[in-house]
């Protein structure tokens, strides 16, 4: 994925559909989440870096920036929130991914 600095626009470049990385290819579900996560990062998070940095330079830096709450709500609505729930909660919500797949999203 390519991206430019926070002060300019980000460009989304999807990962290759398949690679020969010695068996470390993500499952279909993790691959779809990876594409969705990269798109979310480009569309929302990288664009917010300037706002977040500005907030960190104020006396209110120890409070939650309103932009973080906005991003959290967007991530929840996109199905990208709480992907790493513990195994006992995973079955209840059907949202998280198994530990063996989470590293492929980083």
PDB file of C-alpha atoms in Angstrom:
ATOM      1  CA  UNK A   1       0.000   0.000   0.000  1.00  0.00           C
ATOM      2  CA  UNK A   2       1.353   3.389  -0.906  1.00  0.00           C
ATOM      3  CA  UNK A   3       0.601   6.585   0.883  1.00  0.00           C
ATOM      4  CA  UNK A   4       1.872  10.100   0.899  1.00  0.00           C
ATOM      5  CA  UNK A   5       2.537  12.393   3.832  1.00  0.00           C
ATOM      6  CA  UNK A   6      -0.284  13.414   6.166  1.00  0.00           C
ATOM      7  CA  UNK A   7      -0.449  16.894   4.686  1.00  0.00           C
ATOM      8  CA  UNK A   8      -1.291  15.567   1.229  1.00  0.00           C
ATOM      9  CA  UNK A   9      -3.831  13.083  -0.019  1.00  0.00           C
ATOM     10  CA  UNK A  10      -3.321   9.358   0.408  1.00  0.00           C
ATOM     11  CA  UNK A  11      -3.438   6.916  -2.438  1.00  0.00           C
ATOM     12  CA  UNK A  12      -4.897   3.454  -1.964  1.00  0.00           C
ATOM     13  CA  UNK A  13      -2.994   0.685  -3.651  1.00  0.00           C
ATOM     14  CA  UNK A  14      -4.512  -2.766  -2.983  1.00  0.00           C
ATOM     15  CA  UNK A  15      -2.199  -5.632  -2.118  1.00  0.00           C
ATOM     16  CA  UNK A  16      -1.556  -8.256  -4.732  1.00  0.00           C
ATOM     17  CA  UNK A  17      -4.233 -10.920  -4.766  1.00  0.00           C
ATOM     18  CA  UNK A  18      -1.688 -13.676  -4.184  1.00  0.00           C
ATOM     19  CA  UNK A  19       1.985 -13.771  -3.385  1.00  0.00           C
ATOM     20  CA  UNK A  20       4.567 -16.481  -3.071  1.00  0.00           C
ATOM     21  CA  UNK A  21       5.518 -15.690   0.524  1.00  0.00           C
ATOM     22  CA  UNK A  22       6.174 -19.263   1.675  1.00  0.00           C
ATOM     23  CA  UNK A  23       2.710 -20.074   2.982  1.00  0.00           C
ATOM     24  CA  UNK A  24       2.020 -16.809   4.757  1.00  0.00           C
ATOM     25  CA  UNK A  25      -0.871 -15.846   2.537  1.00  0.00           C
ATOM     26  CA  UNK A  26      -3.943 -14.691   4.465  1.00  0.00           C
ATOM     27  CA  UNK A  27      -7.142 -16.691   4.422  1.00  0.00           C
ATOM     28  CA  UNK A  28      -9.906 -15.377   2.174  1.00  0.00           C
ATOM     29  CA  UNK A  29     -11.553 -13.702   5.179  1.00  0.00           C
ATOM     30  CA  UNK A  30      -8.322 -12.105   6.424  1.00  0.00           C
ATOM     31  CA  UNK A  31      -7.479 -10.998   2.874  1.00  0.00           C
ATOM     32  CA  UNK A  32     -10.844  -9.291   2.500  1.00  0.00           C
ATOM     33  CA  UNK A  33     -10.413  -7.614   5.893  1.00  0.00           C
ATOM     34  CA  UNK A  34      -6.935  -6.463   4.895  1.00  0.00           C
ATOM     35  CA  UNK A  35      -8.258  -4.765   1.759  1.00  0.00           C
ATOM     36  CA  UNK A  36     -11.073  -3.184   3.783  1.00  0.00           C
ATOM     37  CA  UNK A  37      -8.651  -2.070   6.514  1.00  0.00           C
ATOM     38  CA  UNK A  38      -6.215  -0.514   4.035  1.00  0.00           C
ATOM     39  CA  UNK A  39      -9.053   1.357   2.346  1.00  0.00           C
ATOM     40  CA  UNK A  40     -10.269   2.637   5.733  1.00  0.00           C
ATOM     41  CA  UNK A  41      -6.772   3.771   6.686  1.00  0.00           C
ATOM     42  CA  UNK A  42      -6.353   5.679   3.419  1.00  0.00           C
ATOM     43  CA  UNK A  43      -9.840   7.169   3.404  1.00  0.00           C
ATOM     44  CA  UNK A  44     -10.058   8.188   7.050  1.00  0.00           C
ATOM     45  CA  UNK A  45      -7.064   7.664   9.329  1.00  0.00           C
ATOM     46  CA  UNK A  46      -4.193   9.111   7.304  1.00  0.00           C
ATOM     47  CA  UNK A  47      -6.326  12.140   6.469  1.00  0.00           C
ATOM     48  CA  UNK A  48      -6.888  12.714  10.210  1.00  0.00           C
ATOM     49  CA  UNK A  49      -3.201  12.712  11.174  1.00  0.00           C
ATOM     50  CA  UNK A  50      -2.911  16.499  10.936  1.00  0.00           C
ATOM     51  CA  UNK A  51      -5.920  16.965  13.231  1.00  0.00           C
ATOM     52  CA  UNK A  52      -4.602  14.412  15.722  1.00  0.00           C
ATOM     53  CA  UNK A  53      -1.136  15.977  15.750  1.00  0.00           C
ATOM     54  CA  UNK A  54      -2.638  19.423  16.282  1.00  0.00           C
ATOM     55  CA  UNK A  55      -4.675  18.111  19.207  1.00  0.00           C
ATOM     56  CA  UNK A  56      -1.544  16.536  20.721  1.00  0.00           C
ATOM     57  CA  UNK A  57       0.139  19.959  20.705  1.00  0.00           C
ATOM     58  CA  UNK A  58      -2.590  21.584  22.814  1.00  0.00           C
ATOM     59  CA  UNK A  59      -3.071  21.636  26.599  1.00  0.00           C
ATOM     60  CA  UNK A  60      -5.950  19.166  26.003  1.00  0.00           C
ATOM     61  CA  UNK A  61      -3.526  16.555  24.653  1.00  0.00           C
ATOM     62  CA  UNK A  62      -4.384  14.196  27.523  1.00  0.00           C
ATOM     63  CA  UNK A  63      -8.066  14.202  26.634  1.00  0.00           C
ATOM     64  CA  UNK A  64      -9.554  12.091  23.871  1.00  0.00           C
ATOM     65  CA  UNK A  65      -9.532  13.983  20.610  1.00  0.00           C
ATOM     66  CA  UNK A  66     -13.051  14.218  19.139  1.00  0.00           C
ATOM     67  CA  UNK A  67     -11.599  12.986  15.834  1.00  0.00           C
ATOM     68  CA  UNK A  68     -10.643   9.697  17.537  1.00  0.00           C
ATOM     69  CA  UNK A  69     -14.247   9.183  18.598  1.00  0.00           C
ATOM     70  CA  UNK A  70     -15.391   9.927  15.051  1.00  0.00           C
ATOM     71  CA  UNK A  71     -12.888   7.418  13.629  1.00  0.00           C
ATOM     72  CA  UNK A  72     -13.971   4.840  16.197  1.00  0.00           C
ATOM     73  CA  UNK A  73     -17.610   5.200  15.131  1.00  0.00           C
ATOM     74  CA  UNK A  74     -16.638   4.906  11.455  1.00  0.00           C
ATOM     75  CA  UNK A  75     -14.558   1.785  12.180  1.00  0.00           C
ATOM     76  CA  UNK A  76     -17.451   0.212  14.062  1.00  0.00           C
ATOM     77  CA  UNK A  77     -19.874   0.897  11.226  1.00  0.00           C
ATOM     78  CA  UNK A  78     -17.372  -0.548   8.738  1.00  0.00           C
ATOM     79  CA  UNK A  79     -17.020  -3.750  10.761  1.00  0.00           C
ATOM     80  CA  UNK A  80     -13.401  -2.987  11.627  1.00  0.00           C
ATOM     81  CA  UNK A  81     -13.773  -2.615  15.379  1.00  0.00           C
ATOM     82  CA  UNK A  82     -12.855  -5.268  17.959  1.00  0.00           C
ATOM     83  CA  UNK A  83     -11.389  -7.724  15.476  1.00  0.00           C
ATOM     84  CA  UNK A  84      -9.181  -9.148  18.219  1.00  0.00           C
ATOM     85  CA  UNK A  85     -11.676 -10.363  20.787  1.00  0.00           C
ATOM     86  CA  UNK A  86     -10.711 -13.188  23.139  1.00  0.00           C
ATOM     87  CA  UNK A  87     -11.688 -16.685  22.048  1.00  0.00           C
ATOM     88  CA  UNK A  88     -14.523 -16.934  24.596  1.00  0.00           C
ATOM     89  CA  UNK A  89     -16.180 -13.808  23.165  1.00  0.00           C
ATOM     90  CA  UNK A  90     -15.468 -14.563  19.527  1.00  0.00           C
ATOM     91  CA  UNK A  91     -18.265 -17.105  19.142  1.00  0.00           C
ATOM     92  CA  UNK A  92     -20.831 -14.740  20.627  1.00  0.00           C
ATOM     93  CA  UNK A  93     -20.168 -11.889  18.230  1.00  0.00           C
ATOM     94  CA  UNK A  94     -18.772 -13.604  15.119  1.00  0.00           C
ATOM     95  CA  UNK A  95     -16.746 -10.450  14.417  1.00  0.00           C
ATOM     96  CA  UNK A  96     -13.207 -11.251  15.373  1.00  0.00           C
ATOM     97  CA  UNK A  97     -10.619 -13.261  13.546  1.00  0.00           C
ATOM     98  CA  UNK A  98      -8.516 -16.109  14.964  1.00  0.00           C
ATOM     99  CA  UNK A  99      -5.083 -15.267  16.348  1.00  0.00           C
ATOM    100  CA  UNK A 100      -3.375 -17.084  13.499  1.00  0.00           C
ATOM    101  CA  UNK A 101      -4.852 -14.641  10.981  1.00  0.00           C
ATOM    102  CA  UNK A 102      -4.447 -11.333  12.793  1.00  0.00           C
ATOM    103  CA  UNK A 103      -0.762 -10.883  11.983  1.00  0.00           C
ATOM    104  CA  UNK A 104      -1.578 -10.768   8.309  1.00  0.00           C
ATOM    105  CA  UNK A 105      -3.546  -7.557   8.846  1.00  0.00           C
ATOM    106  CA  UNK A 106      -0.540  -5.612  10.109  1.00  0.00           C
TER     107      UNK A 106
END
